[in-house]
GROMACS .gro file of C-alpha atoms in nm:
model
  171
    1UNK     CA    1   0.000   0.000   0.000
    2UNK     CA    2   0.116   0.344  -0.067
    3UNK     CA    3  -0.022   0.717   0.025
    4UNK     CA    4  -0.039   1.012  -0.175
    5UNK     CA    5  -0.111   1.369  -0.004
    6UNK     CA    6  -0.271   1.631  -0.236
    7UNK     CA    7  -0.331   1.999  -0.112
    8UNK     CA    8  -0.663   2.107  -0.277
    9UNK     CA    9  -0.819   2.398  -0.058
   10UNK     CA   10  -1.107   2.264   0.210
   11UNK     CA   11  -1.038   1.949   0.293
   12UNK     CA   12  -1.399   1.881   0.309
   13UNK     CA   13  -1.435   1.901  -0.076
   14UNK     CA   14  -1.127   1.687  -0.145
   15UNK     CA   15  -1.253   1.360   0.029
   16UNK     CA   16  -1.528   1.300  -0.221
   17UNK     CA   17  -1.383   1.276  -0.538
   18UNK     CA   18  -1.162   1.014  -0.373
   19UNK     CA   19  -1.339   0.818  -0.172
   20UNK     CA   20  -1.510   0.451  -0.252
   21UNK     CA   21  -1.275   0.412  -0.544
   22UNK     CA   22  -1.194   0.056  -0.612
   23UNK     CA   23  -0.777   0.084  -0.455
   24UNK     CA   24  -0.892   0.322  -0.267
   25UNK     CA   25  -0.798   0.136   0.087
   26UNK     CA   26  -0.855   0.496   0.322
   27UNK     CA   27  -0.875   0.858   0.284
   28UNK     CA   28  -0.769   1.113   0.555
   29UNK     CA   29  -0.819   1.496   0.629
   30UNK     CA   30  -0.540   1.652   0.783
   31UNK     CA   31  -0.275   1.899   0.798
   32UNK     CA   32   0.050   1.922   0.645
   33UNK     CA   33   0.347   2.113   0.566
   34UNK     CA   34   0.355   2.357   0.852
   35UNK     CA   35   0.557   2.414   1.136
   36UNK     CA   36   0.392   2.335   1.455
   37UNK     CA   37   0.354   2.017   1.553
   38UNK     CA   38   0.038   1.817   1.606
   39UNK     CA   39  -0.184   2.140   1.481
   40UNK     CA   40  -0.554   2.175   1.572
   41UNK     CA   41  -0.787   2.322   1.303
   42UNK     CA   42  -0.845   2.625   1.513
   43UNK     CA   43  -0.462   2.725   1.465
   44UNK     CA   44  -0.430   2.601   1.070
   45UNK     CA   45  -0.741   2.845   0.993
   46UNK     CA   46  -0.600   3.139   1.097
   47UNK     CA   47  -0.312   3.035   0.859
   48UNK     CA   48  -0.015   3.110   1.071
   49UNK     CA   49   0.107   2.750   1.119
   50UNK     CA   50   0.203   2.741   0.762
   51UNK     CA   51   0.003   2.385   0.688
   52UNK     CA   52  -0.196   2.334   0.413
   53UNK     CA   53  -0.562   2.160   0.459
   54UNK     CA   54  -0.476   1.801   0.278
   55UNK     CA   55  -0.603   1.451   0.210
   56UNK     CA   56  -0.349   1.168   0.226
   57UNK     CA   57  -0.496   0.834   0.071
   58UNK     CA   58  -0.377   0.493   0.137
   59UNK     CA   59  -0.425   0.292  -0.215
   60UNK     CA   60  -0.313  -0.009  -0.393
   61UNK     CA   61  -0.124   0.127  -0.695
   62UNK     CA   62  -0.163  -0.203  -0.855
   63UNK     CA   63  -0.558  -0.129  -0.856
   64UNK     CA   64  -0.535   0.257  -0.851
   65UNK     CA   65  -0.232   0.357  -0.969
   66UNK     CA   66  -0.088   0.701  -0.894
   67UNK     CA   67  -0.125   0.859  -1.256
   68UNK     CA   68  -0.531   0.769  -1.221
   69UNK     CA   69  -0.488   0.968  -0.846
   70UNK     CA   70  -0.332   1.269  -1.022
   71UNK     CA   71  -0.567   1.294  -1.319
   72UNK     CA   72  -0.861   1.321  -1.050
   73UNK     CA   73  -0.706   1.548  -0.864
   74UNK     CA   74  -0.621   1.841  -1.121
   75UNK     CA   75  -1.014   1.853  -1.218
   76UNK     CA   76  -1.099   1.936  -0.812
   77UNK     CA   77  -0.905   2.290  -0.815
   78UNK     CA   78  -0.780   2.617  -0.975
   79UNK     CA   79  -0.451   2.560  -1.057
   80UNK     CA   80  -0.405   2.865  -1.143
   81UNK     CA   81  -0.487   3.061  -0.780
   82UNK     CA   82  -0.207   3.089  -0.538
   83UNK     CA   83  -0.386   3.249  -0.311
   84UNK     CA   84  -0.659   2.995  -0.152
   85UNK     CA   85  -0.885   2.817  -0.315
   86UNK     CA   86  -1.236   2.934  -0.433
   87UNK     CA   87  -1.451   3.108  -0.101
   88UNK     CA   88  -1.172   2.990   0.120
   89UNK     CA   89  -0.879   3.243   0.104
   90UNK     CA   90  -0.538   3.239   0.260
   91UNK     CA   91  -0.235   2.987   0.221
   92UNK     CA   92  -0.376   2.697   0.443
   93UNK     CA   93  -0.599   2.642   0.095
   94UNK     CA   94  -0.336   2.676  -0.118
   95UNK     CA   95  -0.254   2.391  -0.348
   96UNK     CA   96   0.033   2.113  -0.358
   97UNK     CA   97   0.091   1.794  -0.413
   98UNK     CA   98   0.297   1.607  -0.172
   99UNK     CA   99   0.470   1.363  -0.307
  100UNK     CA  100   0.655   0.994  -0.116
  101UNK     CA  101   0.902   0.910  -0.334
  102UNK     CA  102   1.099   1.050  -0.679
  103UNK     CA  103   0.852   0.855  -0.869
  104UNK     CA  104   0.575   1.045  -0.738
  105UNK     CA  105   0.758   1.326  -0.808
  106UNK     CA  106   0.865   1.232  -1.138
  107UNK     CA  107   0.487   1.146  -1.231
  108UNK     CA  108   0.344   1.459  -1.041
  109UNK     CA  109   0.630   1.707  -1.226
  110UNK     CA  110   0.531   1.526  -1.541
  111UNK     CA  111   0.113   1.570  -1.490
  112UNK     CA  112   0.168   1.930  -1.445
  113UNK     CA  113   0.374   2.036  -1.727
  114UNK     CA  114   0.109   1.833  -1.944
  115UNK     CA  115  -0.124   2.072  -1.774
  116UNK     CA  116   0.085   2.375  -1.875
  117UNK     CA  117   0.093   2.249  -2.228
  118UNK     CA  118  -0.289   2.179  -2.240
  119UNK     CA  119  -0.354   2.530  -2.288
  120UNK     CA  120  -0.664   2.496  -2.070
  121UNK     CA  121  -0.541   2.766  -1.833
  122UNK     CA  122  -0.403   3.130  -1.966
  123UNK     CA  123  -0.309   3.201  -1.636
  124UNK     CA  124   0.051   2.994  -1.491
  125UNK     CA  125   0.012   2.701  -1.293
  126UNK     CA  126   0.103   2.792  -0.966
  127UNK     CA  127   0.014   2.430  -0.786
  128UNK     CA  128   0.367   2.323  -0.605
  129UNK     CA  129   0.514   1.991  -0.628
  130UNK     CA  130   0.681   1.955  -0.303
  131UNK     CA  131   0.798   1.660  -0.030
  132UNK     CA  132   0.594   1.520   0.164
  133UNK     CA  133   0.623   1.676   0.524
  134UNK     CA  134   0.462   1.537   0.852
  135UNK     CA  135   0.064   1.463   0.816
  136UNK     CA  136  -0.137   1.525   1.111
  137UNK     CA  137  -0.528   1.348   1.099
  138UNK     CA  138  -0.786   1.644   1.162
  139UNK     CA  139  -1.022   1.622   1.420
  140UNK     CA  140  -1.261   1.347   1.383
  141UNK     CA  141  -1.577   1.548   1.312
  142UNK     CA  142  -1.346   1.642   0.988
  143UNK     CA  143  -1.327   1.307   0.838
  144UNK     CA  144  -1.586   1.183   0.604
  145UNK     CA  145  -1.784   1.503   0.607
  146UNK     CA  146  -1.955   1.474   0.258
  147UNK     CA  147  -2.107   1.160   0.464
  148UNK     CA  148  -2.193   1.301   0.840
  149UNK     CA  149  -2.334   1.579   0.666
  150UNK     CA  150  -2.440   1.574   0.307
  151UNK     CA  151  -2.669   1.866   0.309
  152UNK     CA  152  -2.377   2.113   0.461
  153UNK     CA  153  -2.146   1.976   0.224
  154UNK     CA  154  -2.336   2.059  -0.082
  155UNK     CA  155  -2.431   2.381   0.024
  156UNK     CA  156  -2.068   2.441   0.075
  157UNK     CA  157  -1.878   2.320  -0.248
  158UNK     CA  158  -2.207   2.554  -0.397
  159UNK     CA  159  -2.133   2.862  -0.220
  160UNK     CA  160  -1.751   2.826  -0.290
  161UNK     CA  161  -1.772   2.851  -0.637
  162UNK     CA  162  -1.589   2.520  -0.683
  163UNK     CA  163  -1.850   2.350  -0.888
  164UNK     CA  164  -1.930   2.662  -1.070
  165UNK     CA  165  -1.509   2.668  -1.185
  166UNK     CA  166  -1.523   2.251  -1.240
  167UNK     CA  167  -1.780   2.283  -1.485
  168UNK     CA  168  -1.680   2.594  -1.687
  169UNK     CA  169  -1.262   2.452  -1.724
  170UNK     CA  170  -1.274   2.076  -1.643
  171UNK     CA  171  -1.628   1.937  -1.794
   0.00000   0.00000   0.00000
């Protein structure tokens, strides 16, 4: 089993796309690449611990390989905005991809300047490729929220825009 840890904005709106895949063994809200340890959402949201809200999925890359992750993750943000992502502003929604191992970063490098040369965006690609840094779960009322509470979630990937932006550049 490996993990993968993708920065995408809310971590509420990242578990989703994600979850119930077939190789898909577990899926994870958290906090990474700050530098306090063991962060509490409370401190990441004022964004002066530095951590981005992630997802880190366990998978079977012989069932889901890591290619199939990174193609579903591109079509869940803005690549282009550097500065949060959607509603949610500031850089604990900033985007990255976190990646295990130099073929992860190979593949990840590789995915994004295939993005460049798409032409879908005008704008530069501004997601970061970097290491993967110490993960820290979020609190458990975090975790699985598209499934504790489906009407909140919906209301908020609506107000945030994010479907709104998926449709117009990714459908």
């Amino acid at each position: 089993m490996k993990k993968a840890t993708f920065a995408g904005g809310c971590f509420w709106c990242m578990v989703k796309p994600f979850d119930e895949m077939e190789g898909i063994l577990d899926i994870r809200s958290g906090y990474t690449g700050g530098k306090t340890e063991a962060p509490v959402y409370e401190d990441v949201k004022t964004g002066e611990t530095g951590h981005y809200e992630a997802v880190q999925i366990t998978y079977d890359e012989n069932v889901f390989p890591y290619e199939k992750l990174l193609n579903l993750y591109w079509p869940q943000i803005d690549p282009t905005d550097d500065g949060g992502q959607f509603f949610d502003r500031g850089s604990q929604y900033r985007t990255a991809i976190f990646y295990h191992d130099k073929d992860q970063k190979q593949k990840a490098e590789q995915s994004k300047s295939e993005l460049k040369a798409s032409g879908r965006f005008q704008n530069p690609i501004v997601t970061q490729i970097l290491p993967a840094a110490p993960f820290y779960e979020a609190e458990e009322h975090h975790q699985k929220f598209h499934q504790k509470k489906p009407e909140a979630y919906e209301q908020e990937r609506r107000d945030s825009g994010r479907d709104d932006f998926i449709y117009e550049y990714w459908q």
